[in-house]
PDB file of C-alpha atoms and ligand atoms in Angstrom:
ATOM      1  CA  MET A   1      23.489  29.522 -75.183  1.00  0.00           C
ATOM      2  CA  PRO A   2      24.209  28.270 -71.665  1.00  0.00           C
ATOM      3  CA  ALA A   3      23.670  30.774 -68.890  1.00  0.00           C
ATOM      4  CA  GLU A   4      26.882  32.578 -68.018  1.00  0.00           C
ATOM      5  CA  SER A   5      26.808  31.181 -64.483  1.00  0.00           C
ATOM      6  CA  GLU A   6      27.170  27.628 -65.879  1.00  0.00           C
ATOM      7  CA  HIS A   7      30.607  28.573 -67.201  1.00  0.00           C
ATOM      8  CA  PRO A   8      32.074  30.947 -64.695  1.00  0.00           C
ATOM      9  CA  ARG A   9      35.073  32.795 -66.076  1.00  0.00           C
ATOM     10  CA  ILE A  10      38.470  31.567 -64.931  1.00  0.00           C
ATOM     11  CA  ARG A  11      40.061  34.531 -63.215  1.00  0.00           C
ATOM     12  CA  THR A  12      43.727  35.309 -62.733  1.00  0.00           C
ATOM     13  CA  PHE A  13      43.113  36.346 -59.126  1.00  0.00           C
ATOM     14  CA  LYS A  14      41.299  35.165 -56.044  1.00  0.00           C
ATOM     15  CA  PRO A  15      39.083  37.888 -54.552  1.00  0.00           C
ATOM     16  CA  ARG A  16      40.490  38.779 -51.150  1.00  0.00           C
ATOM     17  CA  ARG A  17      39.341  41.188 -48.539  1.00  0.00           C
ATOM     18  CA  GLY A  18      41.748  43.658 -47.130  1.00  0.00           C
ATOM     19  CA  ARG A  19      41.433  46.130 -44.327  1.00  0.00           C
ATOM     20  CA  ILE A  20      41.089  49.633 -45.643  1.00  0.00           C
ATOM     21  CA  THR A  21      43.002  52.334 -43.840  1.00  0.00           C
ATOM     22  CA  GLU A  22      41.560  55.796 -43.315  1.00  0.00           C
ATOM     23  CA  ARG A  23      43.911  57.258 -45.914  1.00  0.00           C
ATOM     24  CA  GLN A  24      42.826  54.672 -48.491  1.00  0.00           C
ATOM     25  CA  ALA A  25      39.124  55.116 -47.710  1.00  0.00           C
ATOM     26  CA  ARG A  26      39.395  58.887 -48.005  1.00  0.00           C
ATOM     27  CA  ALA A  27      41.170  58.612 -51.342  1.00  0.00           C
ATOM     28  CA  LEU A  28      38.472  56.270 -52.667  1.00  0.00           C
ATOM     29  CA  GLU A  29      35.623  58.494 -51.501  1.00  0.00           C
ATOM     30  CA  GLU A  30      36.952  61.772 -52.810  1.00  0.00           C
ATOM     31  CA  HIS A  31      35.918  61.262 -56.462  1.00  0.00           C
ATOM     32  CA  SER A  32      39.439  61.659 -57.698  1.00  0.00           C
ATOM     33  CA  PRO A  33      39.650  62.512 -61.410  1.00  0.00           C
ATOM     34  CA  PHE A  34      42.469  59.958 -61.550  1.00  0.00           C
ATOM     35  CA  LEU A  35      40.169  57.064 -60.593  1.00  0.00           C
ATOM     36  CA  ILE A  36      38.395  55.813 -63.701  1.00  0.00           C
ATOM     37  CA  THR A  37      35.013  54.351 -62.789  1.00  0.00           C
ATOM     38  CA  THR A  38      33.226  54.098 -66.128  1.00  0.00           C
ATOM     39  CA  SER A  39      32.648  50.712 -67.737  1.00  0.00           C
ATOM     40  CA  ASN A  40      32.315  52.287 -71.196  1.00  0.00           C
ATOM     41  CA  PRO A  41      35.094  52.030 -73.785  1.00  0.00           C
ATOM     42  CA  LEU A  42      37.912  54.419 -72.873  1.00  0.00           C
ATOM     43  CA  GLU A  43      38.869  57.197 -75.237  1.00  0.00           C
ATOM     44  CA  LEU A  44      42.577  57.199 -74.463  1.00  0.00           C
ATOM     45  CA  PRO A  45      43.415  60.371 -76.465  1.00  0.00           C
ATOM     46  CA  LYS A  46      40.791  62.235 -74.430  1.00  0.00           C
ATOM     47  CA  ILE A  47      42.463  61.105 -71.218  1.00  0.00           C
ATOM     48  CA  PHE A  48      46.109  61.294 -72.232  1.00  0.00           C
ATOM     49  CA  GLY A  49      46.216  63.592 -75.286  1.00  0.00           C
ATOM     50  CA  ALA A  50      48.952  62.553 -77.720  1.00  0.00           C
ATOM     51  CA  LYS A  51      50.930  60.575 -75.120  1.00  0.00           C
ATOM     52  CA  GLU A  52      51.741  56.921 -75.711  1.00  0.00           C
ATOM     53  CA  VAL A  53      49.813  54.838 -73.187  1.00  0.00           C
ATOM     54  CA  ILE A  54      51.197  52.016 -71.058  1.00  0.00           C
ATOM     55  CA  LEU A  55      48.911  49.698 -69.105  1.00  0.00           C
ATOM     56  CA  GLU A  56      50.193  48.148 -65.869  1.00  0.00           C
ATOM     57  CA  ILE A  57      48.286  45.056 -64.794  1.00  0.00           C
ATOM     58  CA  GLY A  58      48.339  44.177 -61.076  1.00  0.00           C
ATOM     59  CA  PHE A  59      50.171  47.137 -59.542  1.00  0.00           C
ATOM     60  CA  GLY A  60      49.803  45.932 -55.923  1.00  0.00           C
ATOM     61  CA  THR A  61      50.734  48.796 -53.625  1.00  0.00           C
ATOM     62  CA  GLY A  62      51.415  51.123 -56.581  1.00  0.00           C
ATOM     63  CA  VAL A  63      54.585  52.575 -55.057  1.00  0.00           C
ATOM     64  CA  THR A  64      56.686  51.605 -58.079  1.00  0.00           C
ATOM     65  CA  THR A  65      53.849  52.489 -60.484  1.00  0.00           C
ATOM     66  CA  ALA A  66      53.904  56.076 -59.229  1.00  0.00           C
ATOM     67  CA  ALA A  67      57.712  56.156 -59.423  1.00  0.00           C
ATOM     68  CA  MET A  68      57.682  54.939 -63.037  1.00  0.00           C
ATOM     69  CA  ALA A  69      54.998  57.469 -64.024  1.00  0.00           C
ATOM     70  CA  ALA A  70      56.993  60.280 -62.393  1.00  0.00           C
ATOM     71  CA  ALA A  71      60.114  59.159 -64.272  1.00  0.00           C
ATOM     72  CA  GLN A  72      58.343  59.182 -67.669  1.00  0.00           C
ATOM     73  CA  PRO A  73      56.131  62.287 -67.732  1.00  0.00           C
ATOM     74  CA  ASP A  74      55.930  62.111 -71.540  1.00  0.00           C
ATOM     75  CA  HIS A  75      53.962  58.830 -71.279  1.00  0.00           C
ATOM     76  CA  GLY A  76      50.440  58.155 -70.066  1.00  0.00           C
ATOM     77  CA  PHE A  77      49.949  55.360 -67.541  1.00  0.00           C
ATOM     78  CA  LEU A  78      46.858  53.348 -66.864  1.00  0.00           C
ATOM     79  CA  ALA A  79      47.144  51.071 -63.826  1.00  0.00           C
ATOM     80  CA  ILE A  80      44.642  48.389 -62.880  1.00  0.00           C
ATOM     81  CA  ASP A  81      44.273  46.093 -59.892  1.00  0.00           C
ATOM     82  CA  VAL A  82      41.395  44.276 -58.259  1.00  0.00           C
ATOM     83  CA  HIS A  83      42.643  44.908 -54.736  1.00  0.00           C
ATOM     84  CA  THR A  84      40.773  47.876 -53.229  1.00  0.00           C
ATOM     85  CA  PRO A  85      43.314  48.939 -50.550  1.00  0.00           C
ATOM     86  CA  GLY A  86      46.041  49.220 -53.200  1.00  0.00           C
ATOM     87  CA  VAL A  87      43.745  51.312 -55.389  1.00  0.00           C
ATOM     88  CA  GLY A  88      43.130  53.679 -52.478  1.00  0.00           C
ATOM     89  CA  ASP A  89      46.855  53.889 -51.789  1.00  0.00           C
ATOM     90  CA  LEU A  90      47.767  54.693 -55.353  1.00  0.00           C
ATOM     91  CA  ILE A  91      45.080  57.380 -55.693  1.00  0.00           C
ATOM     92  CA  ALA A  92      46.334  59.005 -52.479  1.00  0.00           C
ATOM     93  CA  ARG A  93      49.910  58.829 -53.779  1.00  0.00           C
ATOM     94  CA  ILE A  94      48.996  60.415 -57.129  1.00  0.00           C
ATOM     95  CA  HIS A  95      47.581  63.432 -55.285  1.00  0.00           C
ATOM     96  CA  GLU A  96      50.429  63.611 -52.763  1.00  0.00           C
ATOM     97  CA  GLU A  97      53.050  63.509 -55.511  1.00  0.00           C
ATOM     98  CA  GLY A  98      51.147  65.767 -57.912  1.00  0.00           C
ATOM     99  CA  LEU A  99      51.215  63.258 -60.779  1.00  0.00           C
ATOM    100  CA  THR A 100      49.059  64.054 -63.797  1.00  0.00           C
ATOM    101  CA  ASN A 101      49.902  61.205 -66.187  1.00  0.00           C
ATOM    102  CA  LEU A 102      48.689  58.224 -64.124  1.00  0.00           C
ATOM    103  CA  TYR A 103      45.083  56.980 -63.980  1.00  0.00           C
ATOM    104  CA  VAL A 104      43.839  54.071 -61.903  1.00  0.00           C
ATOM    105  CA  ILE A 105      41.106  51.492 -62.402  1.00  0.00           C
ATOM    106  CA  GLU A 106      39.793  49.013 -59.844  1.00  0.00           C
ATOM    107  CA  GLY A 107      38.833  45.842 -61.671  1.00  0.00           C
ATOM    108  CA  ASP A 108      39.816  42.853 -63.756  1.00  0.00           C
ATOM    109  CA  ALA A 109      42.391  43.707 -66.432  1.00  0.00           C
ATOM    110  CA  ILE A 110      41.025  41.010 -68.733  1.00  0.00           C
ATOM    111  CA  GLU A 111      37.589  42.610 -68.749  1.00  0.00           C
ATOM    112  CA  LEU A 112      39.135  46.047 -69.202  1.00  0.00           C
ATOM    113  CA  LEU A 113      41.083  44.849 -72.247  1.00  0.00           C
ATOM    114  CA  GLU A 114      38.088  43.037 -73.701  1.00  0.00           C
ATOM    115  CA  HIS A 115      35.519  45.816 -73.344  1.00  0.00           C
ATOM    116  CA  GLN A 116      37.200  49.164 -72.803  1.00  0.00           C
ATOM    117  CA  ILE A 117      40.470  49.257 -74.727  1.00  0.00           C
ATOM    118  CA  ALA A 118      40.462  49.627 -78.512  1.00  0.00           C
ATOM    119  CA  PRO A 119      42.640  47.409 -80.747  1.00  0.00           C
ATOM    120  CA  ALA A 120      46.236  48.604 -81.218  1.00  0.00           C
ATOM    121  CA  SER A 121      45.729  51.533 -78.838  1.00  0.00           C
ATOM    122  CA  LEU A 122      48.383  50.753 -76.199  1.00  0.00           C
ATOM    123  CA  SER A 123      52.102  51.251 -76.650  1.00  0.00           C
ATOM    124  CA  GLY A 124      52.912  48.824 -73.898  1.00  0.00           C
ATOM    125  CA  ILE A 125      51.745  46.477 -71.158  1.00  0.00           C
ATOM    126  CA  ARG A 126      53.592  45.812 -67.919  1.00  0.00           C
ATOM    127  CA  SER A 127      52.858  42.940 -65.584  1.00  0.00           C
ATOM    128  CA  PHE A 128      55.313  42.634 -62.752  1.00  0.00           C
ATOM    129  CA  PHE A 129      55.209  39.583 -60.508  1.00  0.00           C
ATOM    130  CA  PRO A 130      51.820  38.307 -61.645  1.00  0.00           C
ATOM    131  CA  ASP A 131      50.424  35.625 -59.329  1.00  0.00           C
ATOM    132  CA  PRO A 132      52.404  32.465 -60.190  1.00  0.00           C
ATOM    133  CA  TRP A 133      49.609  29.968 -59.428  1.00  0.00           C
ATOM    134  CA  PRO A 134      52.120  27.173 -58.695  1.00  0.00           C
ATOM    135  CA  LYS A 135      49.692  24.220 -58.537  1.00  0.00           C
ATOM    136  CA  ALA A 136      49.188  22.477 -61.892  1.00  0.00           C
ATOM    137  CA  ARG A 137      45.406  22.584 -61.553  1.00  0.00           C
ATOM    138  CA  HIS A 138      45.616  26.372 -61.243  1.00  0.00           C
ATOM    139  CA  HIS A 139      47.894  27.023 -64.242  1.00  0.00           C
ATOM    140  CA  LYS A 140      44.895  28.083 -66.319  1.00  0.00           C
ATOM    141  CA  ARG A 141      44.583  31.073 -63.993  1.00  0.00           C
ATOM    142  CA  ARG A 142      48.003  32.394 -64.948  1.00  0.00           C
ATOM    143  CA  LEU A 143      48.022  35.739 -66.730  1.00  0.00           C
ATOM    144  CA  VAL A 144      50.332  34.342 -69.382  1.00  0.00           C
ATOM    145  CA  GLN A 145      48.080  31.853 -71.186  1.00  0.00           C
ATOM    146  CA  PRO A 146      47.379  31.627 -74.945  1.00  0.00           C
ATOM    147  CA  GLU A 147      43.983  33.365 -74.949  1.00  0.00           C
ATOM    148  CA  ARG A 148      45.203  36.172 -72.720  1.00  0.00           C
ATOM    149  CA  ILE A 149      48.429  36.514 -74.705  1.00  0.00           C
ATOM    150  CA  GLN A 150      46.329  37.001 -77.860  1.00  0.00           C
ATOM    151  CA  LEU A 151      44.095  39.511 -76.107  1.00  0.00           C
ATOM    152  CA  MET A 152      47.135  41.562 -75.035  1.00  0.00           C
ATOM    153  CA  ALA A 153      48.492  41.368 -78.606  1.00  0.00           C
ATOM    154  CA  SER A 154      45.223  42.683 -80.029  1.00  0.00           C
ATOM    155  CA  ARG A 155      45.396  45.828 -77.878  1.00  0.00           C
ATOM    156  CA  VAL A 156      49.091  46.731 -78.323  1.00  0.00           C
ATOM    157  CA  ARG A 157      50.215  48.571 -81.452  1.00  0.00           C
ATOM    158  CA  THR A 158      52.800  47.061 -83.796  1.00  0.00           C
ATOM    159  CA  GLY A 159      56.247  47.576 -82.250  1.00  0.00           C
ATOM    160  CA  GLY A 160      54.750  48.061 -78.783  1.00  0.00           C
ATOM    161  CA  SER A 161      56.024  45.989 -75.906  1.00  0.00           C
ATOM    162  CA  TRP A 162      54.965  43.715 -73.070  1.00  0.00           C
ATOM    163  CA  ASN A 163      57.260  43.606 -70.049  1.00  0.00           C
ATOM    164  CA  ILE A 164      56.870  40.815 -67.532  1.00  0.00           C
ATOM    165  CA  ALA A 165      58.889  39.932 -64.444  1.00  0.00           C
ATOM    166  CA  THR A 166      58.625  36.955 -62.131  1.00  0.00           C
ATOM    167  CA  ASP A 167      60.452  35.516 -59.139  1.00  0.00           C
ATOM    168  CA  TRP A 168      59.008  32.045 -59.741  1.00  0.00           C
ATOM    169  CA  GLU A 169      61.292  30.004 -61.988  1.00  0.00           C
ATOM    170  CA  PRO A 170      58.667  27.486 -63.154  1.00  0.00           C
ATOM    171  CA  TYR A 171      56.513  30.467 -64.193  1.00  0.00           C
ATOM    172  CA  ALA A 172      59.496  31.952 -66.045  1.00  0.00           C
ATOM    173  CA  GLU A 173      59.816  28.699 -68.014  1.00  0.00           C
ATOM    174  CA  HIS A 174      56.074  28.714 -68.649  1.00  0.00           C
ATOM    175  CA  ILE A 175      56.226  32.307 -69.946  1.00  0.00           C
ATOM    176  CA  GLU A 176      58.997  31.425 -72.410  1.00  0.00           C
ATOM    177  CA  GLU A 177      57.152  28.330 -73.625  1.00  0.00           C
ATOM    178  CA  MET A 178      53.799  30.070 -74.030  1.00  0.00           C
ATOM    179  CA  MET A 179      55.167  33.166 -75.729  1.00  0.00           C
ATOM    180  CA  ALA A 180      57.199  31.049 -78.175  1.00  0.00           C
ATOM    181  CA  THR A 181      53.954  29.618 -79.553  1.00  0.00           C
ATOM    182  CA  GLN A 182      52.470  33.069 -80.360  1.00  0.00           C
ATOM    183  CA  ALA A 183      53.439  34.761 -83.640  1.00  0.00           C
ATOM    184  CA  GLN A 184      52.197  38.175 -82.450  1.00  0.00           C
ATOM    185  CA  TRP A 185      55.039  38.516 -79.977  1.00  0.00           C
ATOM    186  CA  VAL A 186      58.803  38.227 -80.376  1.00  0.00           C
ATOM    187  CA  GLY A 187      61.355  38.557 -77.601  1.00  0.00           C
ATOM    188  CA  GLY A 188      62.434  36.783 -74.452  1.00  0.00           C
ATOM    189  CA  LYS A 189      64.551  37.211 -71.339  1.00  0.00           C
ATOM    190  CA  ILE A 190      66.287  40.534 -70.819  1.00  0.00           C
ATOM    191  CA  ASP A 191      68.455  42.087 -68.122  1.00  0.00           C
ATOM    192  CA  ARG A 192      66.455  43.934 -65.537  1.00  0.00           C
ATOM    193  CA  PRO A 193      65.330  47.179 -67.251  1.00  0.00           C
ATOM    194  CA  SER A 194      67.009  50.200 -65.621  1.00  0.00           C
ATOM    195  CA  TRP A 195      63.598  51.916 -65.397  1.00  0.00           C
ATOM    196  CA  ARG A 196      61.974  49.151 -63.320  1.00  0.00           C
ATOM    197  CA  PRO A 197      62.222  49.756 -59.557  1.00  0.00           C
ATOM    198  CA  VAL A 198      62.140  46.828 -57.109  1.00  0.00           C
ATOM    199  CA  THR A 199      58.491  46.077 -56.389  1.00  0.00           C
ATOM    200  CA  HIS A 200      56.943  44.975 -53.116  1.00  0.00           C
ATOM    201  CA  TYR A 201      56.507  41.360 -54.233  1.00  0.00           C
ATOM    202  CA  GLU A 202      59.944  41.313 -55.773  1.00  0.00           C
ATOM    203  CA  SER A 203      61.502  42.312 -52.441  1.00  0.00           C
ATOM    204  CA  ILE A 204      59.697  39.387 -50.780  1.00  0.00           C
ATOM    205  CA  GLY A 205      61.048  37.051 -53.495  1.00  0.00           C
ATOM    206  CA  LEU A 206      64.558  38.433 -53.031  1.00  0.00           C
ATOM    207  CA  SER A 207      64.362  37.894 -49.270  1.00  0.00           C
ATOM    208  CA  HIS A 208      63.711  34.209 -50.075  1.00  0.00           C
ATOM    209  CA  ASP A 209      66.748  34.170 -52.419  1.00  0.00           C
ATOM    210  CA  ARG A 210      64.555  33.702 -55.479  1.00  0.00           C
ATOM    211  CA  VAL A 211      65.947  34.458 -58.932  1.00  0.00           C
ATOM    212  CA  ILE A 212      64.256  37.353 -60.721  1.00  0.00           C
ATOM    213  CA  ASN A 213      63.558  36.948 -64.438  1.00  0.00           C
ATOM    214  CA  ASP A 214      62.592  39.875 -66.665  1.00  0.00           C
ATOM    215  CA  PHE A 215      61.070  39.435 -70.116  1.00  0.00           C
ATOM    216  CA  GLN A 216      60.358  41.840 -72.930  1.00  0.00           C
ATOM    217  CA  TYR A 217      58.295  41.021 -75.997  1.00  0.00           C
ATOM    218  CA  GLN A 218      57.619  43.216 -79.020  1.00  0.00           C
ATOM    219  CA  ARG A 219      54.340  43.221 -80.899  1.00  0.00           C
ATOM    220  CA  THR A 220      54.990  41.912 -84.437  1.00  0.00           C
ATOM    221  CA  GLU A 221      53.224  43.059 -87.595  1.00  0.00           C
ATOM    222  CA  THR A 222      50.574  40.333 -87.624  1.00  0.00           C
ATOM    223  CA  PRO A 223      47.147  41.970 -88.095  1.00  0.00           C
ATOM    224  CA  HIS A 224      45.188  43.269 -85.134  1.00  0.00           C
ATOM    225  CA  THR A 225      41.865  41.735 -84.248  1.00  0.00           C
ATOM    226  CA  HIS A 226      39.096  42.815 -81.913  1.00  0.00           C
ATOM    227  CA  ILE A 227      38.802  39.824 -79.611  1.00  0.00           C
TER     228      ILE A 227
HETATM  229  C1  SAM B   1      51.688  39.064 -56.739  1.00  0.00           C
HETATM  230  S1  SAM B   1      50.912  40.635 -56.815  1.00  0.00           S
HETATM  231  C2  SAM B   1      52.176  41.696 -57.521  1.00  0.00           C
HETATM  232  C3  SAM B   1      51.922  43.145 -57.239  1.00  0.00           C
HETATM  233  C4  SAM B   1      52.991  44.131 -57.729  1.00  0.00           C
HETATM  234  N1  SAM B   1      53.098  44.136 -59.170  1.00  0.00           N
HETATM  235  C5  SAM B   1      54.318  43.823 -57.086  1.00  0.00           C
HETATM  236  O1  SAM B   1      55.205  43.331 -57.809  1.00  0.00           O
HETATM  237  O2  SAM B   1      54.483  44.083 -55.900  1.00  0.00           O
HETATM  238  C6  SAM B   1      49.803  40.431 -58.195  1.00  0.00           C
HETATM  239  C7  SAM B   1      48.765  41.521 -58.260  1.00  0.00           C
HETATM  240  O3  SAM B   1      48.005  41.348 -59.452  1.00  0.00           O
HETATM  241  C8  SAM B   1      46.651  41.625 -59.170  1.00  0.00           C
HETATM  242  N2  SAM B   1      45.852  40.965 -60.225  1.00  0.00           N
HETATM  243  C9  SAM B   1      45.824  39.651 -60.515  1.00  0.00           C
HETATM  244  N3  SAM B   1      45.018  39.413 -61.559  1.00  0.00           N
HETATM  245  C10 SAM B   1      44.529  40.621 -61.952  1.00  0.00           C
HETATM  246  C11 SAM B   1      43.630  41.033 -62.963  1.00  0.00           C
HETATM  247  N4  SAM B   1      43.080  40.155 -63.813  1.00  0.00           N
HETATM  248  N5  SAM B   1      43.331  42.338 -63.069  1.00  0.00           N
HETATM  249  C12 SAM B   1      43.886  43.238 -62.211  1.00  0.00           C
HETATM  250  N6  SAM B   1      44.754  42.903 -61.226  1.00  0.00           N
HETATM  251  C13 SAM B   1      45.060  41.617 -61.090  1.00  0.00           C
HETATM  252  C14 SAM B   1      46.449  41.131 -57.747  1.00  0.00           C
HETATM  253  O4  SAM B   1      45.343  41.738 -57.116  1.00  0.00           O
HETATM  254  C15 SAM B   1      47.776  41.529 -57.097  1.00  0.00           C
HETATM  255  O5  SAM B   1      47.713  42.827 -56.544  1.00  0.00           O
END
């Protein structure tokens, strides 16, 4: 087997440094019970009880993540991002707003899904304004790619959903094309869901007069695999 470093994994993000504010640093240092730091498989019923669990990939600032969790207290929310300042912000917000159904992970969602989430254990995935990677040579970094689509399908229960939104029309076309090739998902464009607040990146897109496209796909009955 070649050494792992010979085939570095293609990531959906570019590591970036960000200045950490005092509030964010404090939130990260305070060992919040809502910050999940283990790399072991997650026992979702132990964390969320009988609640259905929704995973949000790439929450950014987390403002809308907290709002959606507050609006659906009967659901459990797991939110992951690689960007440390956003993680600090969301942890601080969870405590300020007294939320109890939202847990945060700092890391790569693909690795989380591969190693820590059991097959068919999520009721939904949300990815709002994933990085569009506009250059053709970067398309393989897009979140919506066949291997990643199959990974998501393996972790969502039958009938569960995957909601995606983008302000980048070529990415919207790409999403439709890619999802049409995968039997585990059925769906397509929808009107903006009433429960989805305007996100930070969406507001930037809107200020540039970009068209927002929302998608919703349902997990079909094809068997689940542990990828
Ligand atoms: C364009 S921003 C959108 C943020 C937010 N959803 C919004 O609409 O304002 C994309 C986010 O996805 C995160 N991201 C990209 N790939 C990721 C991955 N594999 N795992 C976790 N987060 C990821 C980035 O760090 C970034 O915060």
